[in-house]
């Protein structure tokens, strides 16, 4: 995609949604971190349903540790892979207390060293909780980047590296949210809603759905 088209694409996405943010419900960096860990292979709606019950009872590392693994499972059992996630969240809380004074670290390396936290989760926390211009590539962003021709790549790291290069600085902070929402609601996996897409004329996708 040409640079002018990239600028136009993000300009239009910004006009539609000037202040995008995650659809995960949270009030602190720790709540966001736990929500993102729980969201792997689950929907934001499903995670919010669980954390709406969990966070009023326990929303700090110490409080979740006090619940214990089995206690935590009772709150998150509606989420896929909840057994493994409960184990990771408990281990994560332990590490935060032992190594970070119960606070969520602001460094990528420290975040990625936490149980259940990979590069994508670290990028989401750095971007959404701490305002870093990182771009976390999930399935939606991977699809949109390849379909549109914005940042084609064979894997998520290749797409992330390309996005880092092609997204203009003024759009970098919110690019992750614009792309994820576009992929979730417009550029859907099975049947993209091309007739109602604001960037249809800029998009390189050959199999656009007819209006």
mmCIF file of C-alpha atoms in Angstrom:
data_model
loop_
_atom_site.group_PDB
_atom_site.id
_atom_site.type_symbol
_atom_site.label_atom_id
_atom_site.label_comp_id
_atom_site.label_asym_id
_atom_site.label_seq_id
_atom_site.Cartn_x
_atom_site.Cartn_y
_atom_site.Cartn_z
ATOM 1 C CA UNK A 1 0.000 0.000 0.000
ATOM 2 C CA UNK A 2 1.323 3.461 -0.906
ATOM 3 C CA UNK A 3 2.255 5.792 1.962
ATOM 4 C CA UNK A 4 -0.462 8.287 0.965
ATOM 5 C CA UNK A 5 -3.033 5.469 1.083
ATOM 6 C CA UNK A 6 -1.812 4.376 4.518
ATOM 7 C CA UNK A 7 -2.240 7.939 5.827
ATOM 8 C CA UNK A 8 -5.701 8.151 4.239
ATOM 9 C CA UNK A 9 -6.674 4.762 5.691
ATOM 10 C CA UNK A 10 -5.823 5.726 9.267
ATOM 11 C CA UNK A 11 -7.293 9.208 8.809
ATOM 12 C CA UNK A 12 -10.641 7.625 7.940
ATOM 13 C CA UNK A 13 -10.465 5.091 10.776
ATOM 14 C CA UNK A 14 -9.671 7.941 13.180
ATOM 15 C CA UNK A 15 -12.612 9.988 11.933
ATOM 16 C CA UNK A 16 -14.917 7.055 12.673
ATOM 17 C CA UNK A 17 -13.463 6.476 16.130
ATOM 18 C CA UNK A 18 -11.274 9.341 17.418
ATOM 19 C CA UNK A 19 -10.451 7.708 20.768
ATOM 20 C CA UNK A 20 -10.456 3.933 20.360
ATOM 21 C CA UNK A 21 -9.661 1.608 23.245
ATOM 22 C CA UNK A 22 -9.829 -2.032 24.225
ATOM 23 C CA UNK A 23 -13.214 -3.690 24.734
ATOM 24 C CA UNK A 24 -11.852 -5.464 27.813
ATOM 25 C CA UNK A 25 -13.150 -3.911 31.036
ATOM 26 C CA UNK A 26 -10.421 -2.770 33.435
ATOM 27 C CA UNK A 27 -9.527 0.077 35.797
ATOM 28 C CA UNK A 28 -5.849 -0.662 36.618
ATOM 29 C CA UNK A 29 -2.832 -2.043 34.718
ATOM 30 C CA UNK A 30 -3.115 -5.241 36.780
ATOM 31 C CA UNK A 31 -6.780 -5.725 35.889
ATOM 32 C CA UNK A 32 -5.901 -5.224 32.223
ATOM 33 C CA UNK A 33 -2.996 -7.682 32.413
ATOM 34 C CA UNK A 34 -5.173 -10.413 33.933
ATOM 35 C CA UNK A 35 -7.987 -9.723 31.447
ATOM 36 C CA UNK A 36 -5.605 -10.017 28.486
ATOM 37 C CA UNK A 37 -4.154 -13.288 29.831
ATOM 38 C CA UNK A 38 -7.705 -14.626 30.217
ATOM 39 C CA UNK A 39 -8.673 -13.457 26.709
ATOM 40 C CA UNK A 40 -6.441 -15.933 24.837
ATOM 41 C CA UNK A 41 -8.769 -17.982 22.590
ATOM 42 C CA UNK A 42 -11.763 -16.353 24.295
ATOM 43 C CA UNK A 43 -13.996 -13.376 23.514
ATOM 44 C CA UNK A 44 -13.720 -10.026 25.261
ATOM 45 C CA UNK A 45 -17.423 -10.339 26.138
ATOM 46 C CA UNK A 46 -16.779 -13.682 27.847
ATOM 47 C CA UNK A 47 -13.782 -12.322 29.747
ATOM 48 C CA UNK A 48 -15.701 -9.222 30.891
ATOM 49 C CA UNK A 49 -18.491 -11.432 32.182
ATOM 50 C CA UNK A 50 -15.999 -13.323 34.364
ATOM 51 C CA UNK A 51 -13.995 -10.312 35.560
ATOM 52 C CA UNK A 52 -17.211 -8.465 36.437
ATOM 53 C CA UNK A 53 -17.646 -11.113 39.145
ATOM 54 C CA UNK A 54 -13.955 -11.513 40.010
ATOM 55 C CA UNK A 55 -12.662 -7.951 40.331
ATOM 56 C CA UNK A 56 -15.072 -6.697 43.024
ATOM 57 C CA UNK A 57 -13.791 -9.592 45.155
ATOM 58 C CA UNK A 58 -10.131 -9.695 44.101
ATOM 59 C CA UNK A 59 -8.361 -7.212 41.833
ATOM 60 C CA UNK A 60 -4.792 -7.171 43.186
ATOM 61 C CA UNK A 61 -2.055 -9.820 43.061
ATOM 62 C CA UNK A 62 -2.335 -10.408 46.819
ATOM 63 C CA UNK A 63 -6.133 -10.720 46.732
ATOM 64 C CA UNK A 64 -6.090 -13.198 43.833
ATOM 65 C CA UNK A 65 -3.323 -15.201 45.530
ATOM 66 C CA UNK A 66 -5.510 -15.361 48.631
ATOM 67 C CA UNK A 67 -8.297 -16.901 46.523
ATOM 68 C CA UNK A 68 -5.939 -19.670 45.444
ATOM 69 C CA UNK A 69 -6.055 -21.580 42.177
ATOM 70 C CA UNK A 70 -9.309 -23.410 42.935
ATOM 71 C CA UNK A 71 -10.979 -20.255 44.239
ATOM 72 C CA UNK A 72 -9.985 -18.381 41.083
ATOM 73 C CA UNK A 73 -11.336 -21.175 38.873
ATOM 74 C CA UNK A 74 -14.782 -20.602 40.337
ATOM 75 C CA UNK A 75 -14.817 -17.113 38.815
ATOM 76 C CA UNK A 76 -13.291 -17.903 35.431
ATOM 77 C CA UNK A 77 -14.712 -21.374 34.675
ATOM 78 C CA UNK A 78 -16.905 -19.965 31.878
ATOM 79 C CA UNK A 79 -13.755 -19.036 29.900
ATOM 80 C CA UNK A 80 -11.992 -21.525 27.618
ATOM 81 C CA UNK A 81 -8.780 -23.119 28.951
ATOM 82 C CA UNK A 82 -9.647 -21.843 32.436
ATOM 83 C CA UNK A 83 -7.558 -24.489 34.249
ATOM 84 C CA UNK A 84 -4.315 -23.461 32.549
ATOM 85 C CA UNK A 85 -5.220 -19.778 32.825
ATOM 86 C CA UNK A 86 -5.914 -20.041 36.567
ATOM 87 C CA UNK A 87 -2.505 -21.656 37.066
ATOM 88 C CA UNK A 88 -0.802 -18.897 35.047
ATOM 89 C CA UNK A 89 -2.623 -16.049 36.805
ATOM 90 C CA UNK A 90 -1.717 -17.412 40.253
ATOM 91 C CA UNK A 91 1.941 -17.833 39.213
ATOM 92 C CA UNK A 92 1.881 -14.369 37.635
ATOM 93 C CA UNK A 93 0.562 -12.820 40.865
ATOM 94 C CA UNK A 94 3.283 -14.582 42.875
ATOM 95 C CA UNK A 95 5.979 -13.211 40.575
ATOM 96 C CA UNK A 96 4.570 -9.681 40.637
ATOM 97 C CA UNK A 97 4.701 -9.696 44.435
ATOM 98 C CA UNK A 98 8.142 -11.309 44.675
ATOM 99 C CA UNK A 99 9.894 -9.339 41.946
ATOM 100 C CA UNK A 100 7.907 -6.163 41.266
ATOM 101 C CA UNK A 101 6.387 -5.096 44.582
ATOM 102 C CA UNK A 102 2.938 -6.139 43.384
ATOM 103 C CA UNK A 103 3.041 -3.668 40.474
ATOM 104 C CA UNK A 104 2.817 -4.406 36.748
ATOM 105 C CA UNK A 105 6.239 -3.706 35.169
ATOM 106 C CA UNK A 106 6.473 -1.248 32.288
ATOM 107 C CA UNK A 107 9.311 -3.096 30.501
ATOM 108 C CA UNK A 108 8.649 -5.624 27.752
ATOM 109 C CA UNK A 109 11.244 -8.125 29.014
ATOM 110 C CA UNK A 110 9.788 -8.133 32.517
ATOM 111 C CA UNK A 111 6.249 -8.505 31.183
ATOM 112 C CA UNK A 112 7.181 -11.363 28.853
ATOM 113 C CA UNK A 113 8.874 -13.161 31.763
ATOM 114 C CA UNK A 114 5.496 -13.443 33.534
ATOM 115 C CA UNK A 115 3.596 -16.769 33.238
ATOM 116 C CA UNK A 116 0.970 -16.706 30.486
ATOM 117 C CA UNK A 117 2.317 -13.464 29.005
ATOM 118 C CA UNK A 118 3.705 -13.544 25.470
ATOM 119 C CA UNK A 119 4.700 -10.767 23.099
ATOM 120 C CA UNK A 120 1.116 -9.971 22.083
ATOM 121 C CA UNK A 121 -0.100 -9.626 25.686
ATOM 122 C CA UNK A 122 2.929 -7.502 26.582
ATOM 123 C CA UNK A 123 2.222 -5.227 23.611
ATOM 124 C CA UNK A 124 -1.424 -4.776 24.643
ATOM 125 C CA UNK A 125 -0.453 -3.858 28.220
ATOM 126 C CA UNK A 126 2.344 -1.515 27.112
ATOM 127 C CA UNK A 127 -0.001 0.216 24.660
ATOM 128 C CA UNK A 128 -3.272 0.349 26.566
ATOM 129 C CA UNK A 129 -2.115 0.676 30.173
ATOM 130 C CA UNK A 130 1.098 2.653 29.668
ATOM 131 C CA UNK A 131 0.571 4.564 26.407
ATOM 132 C CA UNK A 132 3.462 3.009 24.480
ATOM 133 C CA UNK A 133 3.057 3.026 20.664
ATOM 134 C CA UNK A 134 3.257 -0.773 20.383
ATOM 135 C CA UNK A 135 1.104 -2.795 17.976
ATOM 136 C CA UNK A 136 -0.084 -6.173 19.226
ATOM 137 C CA UNK A 137 -0.892 -8.438 16.282
ATOM 138 C CA UNK A 138 -3.801 -10.800 16.879
ATOM 139 C CA UNK A 139 -5.822 -12.789 14.316
ATOM 140 C CA UNK A 140 -7.924 -9.719 13.388
ATOM 141 C CA UNK A 141 -4.909 -7.460 12.804
ATOM 142 C CA UNK A 142 -3.055 -10.222 10.957
ATOM 143 C CA UNK A 143 -6.039 -10.651 8.621
ATOM 144 C CA UNK A 144 -6.625 -6.921 8.017
ATOM 145 C CA UNK A 145 -2.920 -6.241 7.433
ATOM 146 C CA UNK A 146 -2.691 -9.006 4.829
ATOM 147 C CA UNK A 147 -6.041 -8.452 3.119
ATOM 148 C CA UNK A 148 -5.713 -4.719 2.699
ATOM 149 C CA UNK A 149 -2.072 -4.849 1.662
ATOM 150 C CA UNK A 150 -1.179 -2.560 4.585
ATOM 151 C CA UNK A 151 1.458 -4.886 6.039
ATOM 152 C CA UNK A 152 1.477 -8.336 4.452
ATOM 153 C CA UNK A 153 3.437 -11.044 6.246
ATOM 154 C CA UNK A 154 3.497 -14.803 6.716
ATOM 155 C CA UNK A 155 3.420 -14.691 10.521
ATOM 156 C CA UNK A 156 2.539 -12.267 13.308
ATOM 157 C CA UNK A 157 6.108 -11.130 13.915
ATOM 158 C CA UNK A 158 6.555 -10.290 10.220
ATOM 159 C CA UNK A 159 3.292 -8.316 10.224
ATOM 160 C CA UNK A 160 4.237 -6.526 13.446
ATOM 161 C CA UNK A 161 7.642 -5.549 12.037
ATOM 162 C CA UNK A 162 6.017 -4.247 8.855
ATOM 163 C CA UNK A 163 3.377 -2.281 10.767
ATOM 164 C CA UNK A 164 6.132 -0.675 12.851
ATOM 165 C CA UNK A 165 7.622 0.591 9.582
ATOM 166 C CA UNK A 166 4.533 1.641 7.635
ATOM 167 C CA UNK A 167 2.220 3.154 10.275
ATOM 168 C CA UNK A 168 2.929 6.902 10.517
ATOM 169 C CA UNK A 169 3.956 8.089 14.015
ATOM 170 C CA UNK A 170 0.799 10.175 14.516
ATOM 171 C CA UNK A 171 -1.350 7.028 14.241
ATOM 172 C CA UNK A 172 0.885 4.523 16.054
ATOM 173 C CA UNK A 173 -0.594 4.819 19.532
ATOM 174 C CA UNK A 174 -4.113 3.905 18.394
ATOM 175 C CA UNK A 175 -3.349 1.775 15.313
ATOM 176 C CA UNK A 176 -3.718 -1.479 17.267
ATOM 177 C CA UNK A 177 -7.261 -0.582 18.366
ATOM 178 C CA UNK A 178 -8.413 0.728 14.985
ATOM 179 C CA UNK A 179 -7.190 -2.389 13.174
ATOM 180 C CA UNK A 180 -8.581 -4.845 15.723
ATOM 181 C CA UNK A 181 -12.025 -3.209 15.718
ATOM 182 C CA UNK A 182 -12.029 -3.036 11.916
ATOM 183 C CA UNK A 183 -11.217 -6.740 11.754
ATOM 184 C CA UNK A 184 -13.760 -7.674 14.386
ATOM 185 C CA UNK A 185 -16.733 -5.760 12.992
ATOM 186 C CA UNK A 186 -16.082 -5.029 9.303
ATOM 187 C CA UNK A 187 -13.251 -7.065 7.790
ATOM 188 C CA UNK A 188 -14.596 -10.284 9.308
ATOM 189 C CA UNK A 189 -12.945 -13.639 8.668
ATOM 190 C CA UNK A 190 -15.677 -15.496 6.810
ATOM 191 C CA UNK A 191 -17.522 -12.684 5.109
ATOM 192 C CA UNK A 192 -15.980 -9.226 5.142
ATOM 193 C CA UNK A 193 -18.518 -6.400 5.025
ATOM 194 C CA UNK A 194 -16.870 -4.679 2.047
ATOM 195 C CA UNK A 195 -19.948 -2.630 1.007
ATOM 196 C CA UNK A 196 -19.883 -0.828 4.376
ATOM 197 C CA UNK A 197 -16.104 -0.515 4.633
ATOM 198 C CA UNK A 198 -14.703 3.036 4.790
ATOM 199 C CA UNK A 199 -11.379 1.950 3.293
ATOM 200 C CA UNK A 200 -12.799 -0.236 0.506
ATOM 201 C CA UNK A 201 -11.280 1.902 -2.274
ATOM 202 C CA UNK A 202 -7.809 1.730 -0.669
ATOM 203 C CA UNK A 203 -7.919 -2.001 0.027
ATOM 204 C CA UNK A 204 -6.023 -4.482 -2.177
ATOM 205 C CA UNK A 205 -8.252 -7.472 -1.366
ATOM 206 C CA UNK A 206 -9.238 -9.144 -4.634
ATOM 207 C CA UNK A 207 -12.309 -11.050 -3.399
ATOM 208 C CA UNK A 208 -14.328 -8.119 -2.076
ATOM 209 C CA UNK A 209 -17.938 -8.950 -1.204
ATOM 210 C CA UNK A 210 -20.399 -7.230 -3.557
ATOM 211 C CA UNK A 211 -22.606 -4.345 -2.451
#
